[in-house]
CSV table of C-alpha atoms in Angstrom, one decimal:
chain,number,residue,atom,x,y,z
Q,14,MET,CA,-29.9,-38.5,-68.2
Q,15,SER,CA,-27.0,-37.7,-66.4
Q,16,GLY,CA,-28.4,-38.6,-63.2
Q,17,VAL,CA,-27.4,-41.9,-63.6
Q,18,GLU,CA,-26.2,-44.3,-60.9
Q,19,GLY,CA,-23.3,-46.0,-61.7
Q,20,ALA,CA,-24.0,-49.5,-61.0
Q,21,ASP,CA,-27.1,-49.0,-63.9
Q,22,LEU,CA,-24.7,-47.4,-66.7
Q,23,THR,CA,-24.9,-49.7,-70.0
Q,24,GLU,CA,-22.0,-49.6,-71.9
Q,25,GLU,CA,-23.5,-46.8,-74.8
Q,26,GLU,CA,-23.9,-44.7,-71.8
Q,27,ARG,CA,-20.5,-45.1,-70.2
Q,28,GLN,CA,-19.4,-44.2,-73.5
Q,29,ARG,CA,-21.0,-40.8,-73.6
Q,30,LEU,CA,-20.3,-40.0,-70.2
Q,31,ILE,CA,-16.5,-40.5,-71.6
Q,32,GLU,CA,-17.1,-38.1,-74.4
Q,33,LEU,CA,-18.4,-35.9,-72.3
Q,34,ARG,CA,-15.6,-35.5,-70.3
Q,35,LYS,CA,-13.5,-35.2,-72.9
Q,36,ALA,CA,-15.8,-31.9,-74.5
Q,37,ARG,CA,-15.3,-30.7,-71.2
Q,38,GLN,CA,-11.9,-30.1,-70.6
Q,39,PHE,CA,-11.5,-26.1,-72.1
Q,40,LYS,CA,-8.5,-25.5,-70.7
Q,41,LYS,CA,-5.8,-27.5,-72.3
Q,42,PHE,CA,-2.7,-27.7,-69.9
Q,43,THR,CA,0.3,-27.0,-71.0
Q,44,TYR,CA,3.7,-27.8,-69.7
Q,45,ARG,CA,5.8,-25.1,-70.9
Q,46,GLY,CA,4.8,-25.3,-74.1
Q,47,LYS,CA,3.4,-29.6,-74.7
Q,48,THR,CA,0.5,-30.7,-73.9
Q,49,VAL,CA,-0.4,-33.6,-72.4
Q,50,GLU,CA,-0.6,-36.2,-75.1
Q,51,GLU,CA,2.7,-35.0,-75.8
Q,52,LEU,CA,4.4,-34.9,-72.5
Q,53,MET,CA,3.1,-38.7,-72.1
Q,54,ASN,CA,4.9,-40.3,-75.2
Q,55,MET,CA,7.6,-37.9,-74.4
Q,56,SER,CA,10.7,-40.2,-73.6
Q,57,ASN,CA,13.4,-39.0,-70.5
Q,58,GLU,CA,15.6,-37.8,-72.1
Q,59,GLU,CA,13.1,-35.0,-73.7
Q,60,VAL,CA,11.5,-34.2,-70.4
Q,61,LEU,CA,14.8,-33.4,-69.2
Q,62,ASP,CA,14.7,-30.3,-71.1
Q,63,LEU,CA,11.7,-29.6,-70.5
Q,64,VAL,CA,12.1,-29.5,-66.6
Q,65,LYS,CA,14.1,-26.9,-63.8
Q,66,ALA,CA,17.2,-27.4,-63.1
Q,67,ARG,CA,16.9,-29.1,-59.8
Q,68,THR,CA,14.5,-31.7,-61.4
Q,69,ARG,CA,16.8,-32.3,-64.3
Q,70,ARG,CA,19.7,-33.2,-62.0
Q,71,ARG,CA,17.4,-35.5,-59.5
Q,72,MET,CA,16.6,-37.6,-62.8
Q,73,LEU,CA,20.1,-37.4,-63.7
Q,74,ARG,CA,21.4,-39.1,-61.0
Q,75,GLY,CA,18.0,-40.7,-60.1
Q,76,LEU,CA,18.3,-42.6,-63.8
Q,77,LYS,CA,19.2,-46.0,-62.3
Q,78,ARG,CA,16.0,-45.6,-60.8
Q,79,ARG,CA,15.3,-46.7,-57.0
Q,80,SER,CA,11.8,-46.6,-57.8
Q,81,GLN,CA,11.5,-48.8,-60.6
Q,82,ALA,CA,8.6,-51.3,-58.8
Q,83,PHE,CA,7.1,-48.2,-57.4
Q,84,ILE,CA,6.3,-47.0,-61.8
Q,85,ARG,CA,5.6,-50.5,-62.5
Q,86,LYS,CA,3.1,-51.2,-60.0
Q,87,LEU,CA,1.1,-47.9,-61.5
Q,88,ARG,CA,1.6,-48.6,-64.7
Q,89,GLN,CA,0.2,-52.2,-63.8
Q,90,ALA,CA,-2.7,-50.2,-61.8
Q,91,LYS,CA,-3.9,-48.2,-64.9
Q,92,ALA,CA,-3.6,-50.9,-67.6
Q,93,GLU,CA,-6.1,-53.1,-64.8
Q,94,CYS,CA,-8.4,-50.0,-64.7
Q,95,PRO,CA,-11.6,-50.1,-67.1
Q,96,GLU,CA,-11.4,-46.4,-68.9
Q,97,GLY,CA,-13.3,-43.3,-68.0
Q,98,GLU,CA,-12.6,-44.3,-63.8
Q,99,LYS,CA,-9.3,-43.9,-61.7
Q,100,PRO,CA,-7.1,-46.8,-61.5
Q,101,ARG,CA,-6.6,-48.7,-57.4
Q,102,PRO,CA,-4.3,-46.0,-55.4
Q,103,ILE,CA,-0.7,-47.4,-55.1
Q,104,LYS,CA,0.3,-46.5,-51.4
Q,105,THR,CA,4.4,-45.6,-51.4
Q,106,HIS,CA,6.9,-44.4,-48.7
Q,107,LEU,CA,8.4,-42.6,-51.3
Q,108,ARG,CA,8.4,-39.0,-50.6
Q,109,ASN,CA,11.0,-38.2,-52.5
Q,110,MET,CA,10.0,-39.7,-55.3
Q,111,LEU,CA,9.6,-36.9,-58.2
Q,112,ILE,CA,6.6,-37.0,-60.7
Q,113,ILE,CA,7.2,-37.4,-64.0
Q,114,PRO,CA,4.8,-37.4,-67.1
Q,115,GLU,CA,4.2,-41.6,-67.0
Q,116,MET,CA,2.2,-40.7,-63.7
Q,117,ILE,CA,-0.2,-38.5,-64.9
Q,118,GLY,CA,-3.5,-39.5,-64.1
Q,119,SER,CA,-3.1,-42.2,-61.4
Q,120,GLN,CA,-3.4,-42.3,-57.5
Q,121,LEU,CA,-1.4,-42.6,-54.9
Q,122,GLY,CA,-1.2,-43.3,-51.4
Q,123,VAL,CA,2.0,-40.8,-50.1
Q,124,TYR,CA,2.9,-41.8,-46.8
Q,125,ASN,CA,3.5,-38.9,-44.2
Q,126,GLY,CA,4.4,-41.2,-41.2
Q,127,LYS,CA,1.4,-41.5,-40.1
Q,128,GLN,CA,-0.9,-42.1,-42.2
Q,129,PHE,CA,-1.3,-42.3,-46.9
Q,130,ALA,CA,-2.5,-38.8,-47.6
Q,131,LEU,CA,-4.3,-40.0,-50.9
Q,132,VAL,CA,-3.1,-37.9,-54.5
Q,133,GLU,CA,-4.1,-37.9,-57.6
Q,134,VAL,CA,-1.3,-36.9,-60.2
Q,135,ARG,CA,-2.8,-33.8,-62.6
Q,136,PRO,CA,-0.8,-32.6,-64.9
Q,137,GLU,CA,0.1,-29.4,-63.3
Q,138,MET,CA,2.5,-31.9,-60.8
Q,139,ILE,CA,4.8,-32.7,-63.2
Q,140,GLY,CA,8.5,-31.5,-61.7
Q,141,HIS,CA,7.1,-31.7,-57.6
Q,142,TYR,CA,8.2,-34.4,-55.1
Q,143,THR,CA,5.2,-36.6,-54.1
Q,144,GLY,CA,5.8,-35.5,-50.7
Q,145,GLU,CA,4.7,-32.1,-51.5
Q,146,PHE,CA,1.2,-33.3,-51.6
Q,147,SER,CA,1.4,-35.0,-48.2
Q,148,ILE,CA,1.9,-32.5,-45.4
Q,149,SER,CA,3.9,-34.5,-42.8
Q,150,TYR,CA,2.3,-31.9,-40.0
Q,151,ARG,CA,-0.8,-30.6,-38.1
Q,152,PRO,CA,-0.8,-27.0,-38.6
Q,153,VAL,CA,-0.3,-25.6,-35.6
Q,154,LYS,CA,-3.3,-23.8,-34.1
Q,155,HIS,CA,-1.9,-22.4,-30.6
Q,156,GLY,CA,-4.1,-22.9,-27.5
Q,157,ARG,CA,-3.4,-21.0,-24.2
Q,158,PRO,CA,0.6,-20.7,-23.6
Q,159,GLY,CA,1.3,-22.7,-20.6
Q,160,ILE,CA,3.4,-22.1,-17.8
Q,161,GLY,CA,7.4,-21.2,-18.2
Q,162,SER,CA,6.1,-19.9,-22.0
Q,163,THR,CA,6.9,-16.4,-21.4
Q,164,ASN,CA,9.5,-14.8,-19.0
Q,165,SER,CA,6.9,-13.9,-16.3
Q,166,SER,CA,4.5,-16.8,-15.9
Q,167,ARG,CA,8.0,-18.4,-14.9
Q,168,PHE,CA,8.0,-19.1,-10.9
Q,169,ILE,CA,4.0,-19.5,-10.7
Q,170,PRO,CA,4.0,-21.5,-7.2
Q,171,LEU,CA,2.7,-25.1,-8.2
Q,172,ASN,CA,0.5,-25.2,-5.0
Z,20,ARG,CA,59.1,28.4,-74.9
Z,21,ARG,CA,56.4,25.7,-75.5
Z,22,ARG,CA,53.6,27.3,-73.7
Z,23,ARG,CA,52.5,29.7,-76.4
Z,24,SER,CA,51.9,27.5,-79.3
Z,25,ALA,CA,51.4,29.0,-82.4
Z,26,ALA,CA,47.6,28.9,-83.1
Z,27,ALA,CA,46.5,30.5,-79.8
Z,28,PRO,CA,42.9,29.9,-78.5
Z,29,PRO,CA,40.8,32.5,-79.6
Z,30,ARG,CA,39.8,34.9,-76.9
Z,31,VAL,CA,36.7,34.0,-75.7
Z,32,CYS,CA,34.7,36.2,-73.1
Z,33,LEU,CA,35.0,34.0,-70.0
Z,34,VAL,CA,31.9,36.2,-68.0
Z,35,PRO,CA,28.9,33.6,-67.8
Z,36,GLN,CA,26.2,35.2,-69.7
Z,37,VAL,CA,23.9,35.5,-67.2
Z,38,PHE,CA,25.6,38.3,-65.7
Z,39,LEU,CA,25.7,40.2,-68.2
Z,40,GLY,CA,22.7,41.4,-68.2
Z,41,GLY,CA,19.3,40.3,-70.1
Z,42,LEU,CA,21.3,41.7,-73.2
Z,43,THR,CA,22.7,38.8,-74.4
Z,44,ALA,CA,22.1,36.9,-78.0
Z,45,PRO,CA,19.4,33.3,-77.4
Z,46,LYS,CA,21.4,30.5,-77.8
Z,47,PRO,CA,21.2,28.8,-80.9
Z,48,ALA,CA,20.0,25.0,-80.5
Z,49,ALA,CA,22.8,23.2,-81.5
Z,50,THR,CA,23.9,24.3,-77.4
Z,51,MET,CA,21.1,23.7,-76.1
Z,52,ALA,CA,21.2,19.8,-76.8
Z,53,GLU,CA,24.4,19.9,-75.6
Z,54,ASN,CA,23.8,21.5,-72.7
Z,55,ALA,CA,21.4,19.2,-70.4
Z,56,LEU,CA,20.6,21.7,-67.6
Z,57,VAL,CA,18.3,24.3,-70.2
Z,58,GLN,CA,15.0,22.5,-71.0
Z,59,THR,CA,13.4,22.6,-74.1
Z,60,ASP,CA,9.5,23.6,-74.7
Z,61,ASP,CA,8.1,19.6,-75.3
Z,62,PHE,CA,10.1,18.4,-72.2
Z,63,GLN,CA,7.9,16.4,-70.8
Z,64,HIS,CA,7.5,16.3,-66.6
Z,65,MET,CA,5.8,12.8,-66.3
Z,66,LEU,CA,5.8,10.3,-69.2
Z,67,ARG,CA,2.9,7.7,-68.9
Z,68,VAL,CA,4.7,4.3,-70.3
Z,69,LEU,CA,2.9,1.2,-70.7
Z,70,ASN,CA,0.2,2.1,-67.9
Z,71,THR,CA,2.9,4.0,-65.6
Z,72,ASN,CA,3.4,6.9,-64.9
Z,73,ILE,CA,7.4,8.0,-65.4
Z,74,ASP,CA,9.2,10.9,-63.8
Z,75,GLY,CA,10.6,13.1,-66.7
Z,76,ARG,CA,13.6,14.4,-64.7
Z,77,ARG,CA,15.0,11.9,-63.7
Z,78,THR,CA,17.9,10.3,-66.0
Z,79,VAL,CA,16.2,8.3,-69.1
Z,80,VAL,CA,17.2,4.7,-67.1
Z,81,TYR,CA,16.1,5.2,-63.8
Z,82,ALA,CA,13.0,7.1,-64.7
Z,83,LEU,CA,12.2,3.6,-66.2
Z,84,THR,CA,12.7,1.4,-63.7
Z,85,SER,CA,9.6,2.7,-62.1
Z,86,ILE,CA,7.6,0.6,-64.2
Z,87,LYS,CA,7.3,-3.0,-62.3
Z,88,GLY,CA,9.1,-5.6,-64.5
Z,89,ILE,CA,12.4,-3.1,-65.1
Z,90,GLY,CA,15.0,-2.5,-63.0
Z,91,ARG,CA,18.6,-0.9,-63.5
Z,92,ARG,CA,19.9,-3.4,-65.0
Z,93,PHE,CA,17.6,-3.9,-68.0
Z,94,ALA,CA,16.3,-0.8,-68.3
Z,95,ASP,CA,20.6,-0.1,-69.0
Z,96,LEU,CA,20.5,-2.7,-71.0
Z,97,ILE,CA,17.3,-1.8,-73.4
Z,98,CYS,CA,18.3,2.0,-73.6
Z,99,LYS,CA,21.2,0.9,-75.0
Z,100,LYS,CA,19.7,-1.8,-77.7
Z,101,ALA,CA,17.5,1.3,-78.4
Z,102,GLU,CA,20.5,3.8,-79.2
Z,103,VAL,CA,19.0,6.0,-76.4
Z,104,GLU,CA,21.1,8.4,-75.3
Z,105,VAL,CA,21.8,7.5,-71.9
Z,106,THR,CA,22.5,11.3,-70.8
Z,107,LYS,CA,18.9,12.4,-71.8
Z,108,ARG,CA,16.8,13.3,-69.4
Z,109,ALA,CA,13.1,10.8,-69.6
Z,110,GLY,CA,11.6,13.7,-70.7
Z,111,GLU,CA,13.4,14.4,-73.5
Z,112,LEU,CA,12.6,11.2,-75.4
Z,113,ASP,CA,11.2,11.5,-78.1
Z,114,ASP,CA,7.6,10.0,-78.8
Z,115,GLU,CA,9.5,7.4,-81.4
Z,116,GLU,CA,12.5,6.5,-79.5
Z,117,VAL,CA,9.9,5.3,-76.4
Z,118,GLU,CA,8.2,3.5,-78.8
Z,119,ARG,CA,11.5,2.3,-79.9
Z,120,LEU,CA,11.9,1.1,-76.0
Z,121,ILE,CA,8.4,-0.5,-75.4
Z,122,ALA,CA,9.4,-2.4,-78.3
Z,123,ILE,CA,12.3,-3.8,-77.0
Z,124,ILE,CA,10.6,-4.8,-73.6
Z,125,ALA,CA,7.7,-6.2,-75.1
Z,126,ASN,CA,9.5,-8.1,-77.4
Z,127,PRO,CA,13.8,-8.4,-75.7
Z,128,ARG,CA,14.5,-11.6,-77.5
Z,129,HIS,CA,14.0,-10.3,-81.0
Z,130,PHE,CA,16.6,-7.1,-80.3
Z,131,GLU,CA,19.2,-10.1,-79.2
Z,132,ILE,CA,18.4,-9.3,-75.5
Z,133,PRO,CA,20.1,-12.8,-73.8
Z,134,SER,CA,17.6,-14.6,-72.3
Z,135,TRP,CA,19.3,-15.1,-69.2
Z,136,PHE,CA,18.8,-11.5,-68.8
Z,137,LEU,CA,15.2,-11.5,-68.6
Z,138,ASN,CA,12.8,-12.1,-65.7
Z,139,ARG,CA,10.9,-15.0,-66.6
Z,140,GLN,CA,12.5,-18.1,-68.4
Z,141,LYS,CA,11.0,-21.0,-69.6
Z,142,ASP,CA,8.0,-19.9,-68.8
Z,143,TYR,CA,5.8,-22.3,-67.2
Z,144,LYS,CA,2.9,-22.6,-69.7
Z,145,THR,CA,4.4,-21.6,-73.0
Z,146,GLY,CA,8.3,-22.5,-72.3
Z,147,LYS,CA,9.8,-19.7,-73.3
Z,148,ASP,CA,11.8,-17.2,-72.2
Z,149,LYS,CA,9.9,-13.4,-71.9
Z,150,GLN,CA,10.8,-10.3,-69.4
Z,151,VAL,CA,7.1,-9.3,-67.5
Z,152,TYR,CA,6.5,-6.2,-67.1
Z,153,ALA,CA,3.7,-3.4,-65.6
Z,154,GLN,CA,0.8,-5.1,-64.4
Z,155,ASN,CA,2.2,-8.5,-65.7
Z,156,VAL,CA,4.2,-9.0,-63.5
Z,157,ALA,CA,1.8,-9.3,-60.6
Z,158,SER,CA,-0.4,-11.5,-62.8
Z,159,SER,CA,1.8,-13.9,-63.3
Z,160,LEU,CA,2.8,-14.1,-59.9
Z,161,ARG,CA,-0.7,-14.8,-59.2
Z,162,ASP,CA,-0.7,-17.2,-61.7
Z,163,ASP,CA,2.4,-19.1,-60.0
Z,164,LEU,CA,0.8,-18.8,-56.3
Z,165,GLN,CA,-2.8,-19.8,-57.6
Z,166,ARG,CA,-1.0,-22.8,-59.8
Z,167,LEU,CA,0.8,-24.0,-56.4
Z,168,LYS,CA,-2.4,-23.5,-54.4
Z,169,GLN,CA,-4.6,-25.9,-57.2
Z,170,ILE,CA,-2.0,-28.3,-56.7
Z,171,ARG,CA,-2.2,-28.6,-52.6
Z,172,SER,CA,1.5,-28.5,-53.0
Z,173,HIS,CA,3.1,-27.9,-49.6
Z,174,LYS,CA,4.2,-24.2,-50.9
Z,175,GLY,CA,0.6,-24.1,-52.1
Z,176,ILE,CA,-0.7,-24.3,-48.8
Z,177,ARG,CA,1.8,-22.4,-47.1
Z,178,HIS,CA,0.9,-19.7,-48.9
Z,179,TYR,CA,-2.4,-19.8,-48.9
Z,180,TRP,CA,-2.0,-19.9,-44.5
Z,181,GLY,CA,0.4,-16.7,-44.8
Z,182,VAL,CA,3.0,-18.3,-43.3
Z,183,ARG,CA,6.5,-18.3,-43.8
Z,184,VAL,CA,7.4,-20.6,-47.4
Z,185,ARG,CA,10.8,-21.0,-47.6
Z,186,GLY,CA,11.8,-23.5,-44.6
Z,187,GLN,CA,12.2,-20.3,-42.4
Z,188,HIS,CA,11.7,-21.1,-38.8
Z,189,THR,CA,8.7,-18.9,-37.1
Z,190,LYS,CA,9.2,-19.7,-33.9
Z,191,THR,CA,10.8,-16.2,-33.0
Z,192,THR,CA,11.0,-14.3,-36.0
Z,193,GLY,CA,8.5,-13.0,-38.5
Z,194,ARG,CA,6.3,-11.0,-35.6
Z,195,ARG,CA,5.6,-8.3,-37.5
Z,196,ARG,CA,3.6,-9.9,-40.0
Z,197,THR,CA,2.8,-8.4,-42.8
Z,198,ALA,CA,1.1,-9.5,-46.1
Z,199,VAL,CA,2.5,-12.2,-48.0
Z,200,GLY,CA,3.9,-11.9,-51.5
Z,201,MET,CA,6.4,-14.5,-51.6
Z,202,ALA,CA,8.0,-15.4,-48.9
């Protein structure tokens, strides 16, 4: 019943899966008192009141929208994808893009200098920047310290 | 002559009562209230308020700062709102006054404490302004960090690694690395 392969799902079974997934959302997410549905239906001006100062400032200054093309692509991808599936990832170099309610549910590929890190936008990510979710450095794993790393080891003769 | 006024002050025995060998009349209750140096019987050396122990010997304002989430400024303000005499010691508070203080701490906006005074404004989940206190401080901090970690934000990852979060240089500093709260 629940172990059905994706390719063999009939329309009816797919609908049931979707219903199940919706029913399974036990934790109601609220962003400062607003649910996800309310957020997605808000205009940008209303969202301004909810977010914190940095985000608000950025939205006010950037509402001339350098990233319009990106948002449009996101919308398109969402519209194209069938219900219950995730939209195809949209790649971007825009690490400084704010995550707004409109983007919830989309998949982004955020460039970290070398690769596009896959980020699925969740409602908890509102107000953060896309770059925050795509780490741009490899965390340091210290190896053996080399010559010259400490003051005492600097004059080891090179044989 | 202006020195000798018409109504001269009555002659008072200026020798402290203490020196008069114990044959003094017991002090009336009125002076006990004025004279904070004298203890009453129902002085509580340690109160238990909001799940915290409060030292009764300190002045009210400073005793309240032992509660997590309440600092000097906030304690001062709630005492004023509760109309508690600020010169009292904490042990001298009535139950009723303590109740009033607790009510204000739990519901500061009700008592006209401005929202910029509170330590958790525009709460992430509910959007309300409130004051977190006692155990709520630790649990709300934990919630915040949890949220950052769950969305895999960079800040959350740094917290998870136990490393400086706020962009500090870590090459040479922070060598005596202790447990992390906020970096």
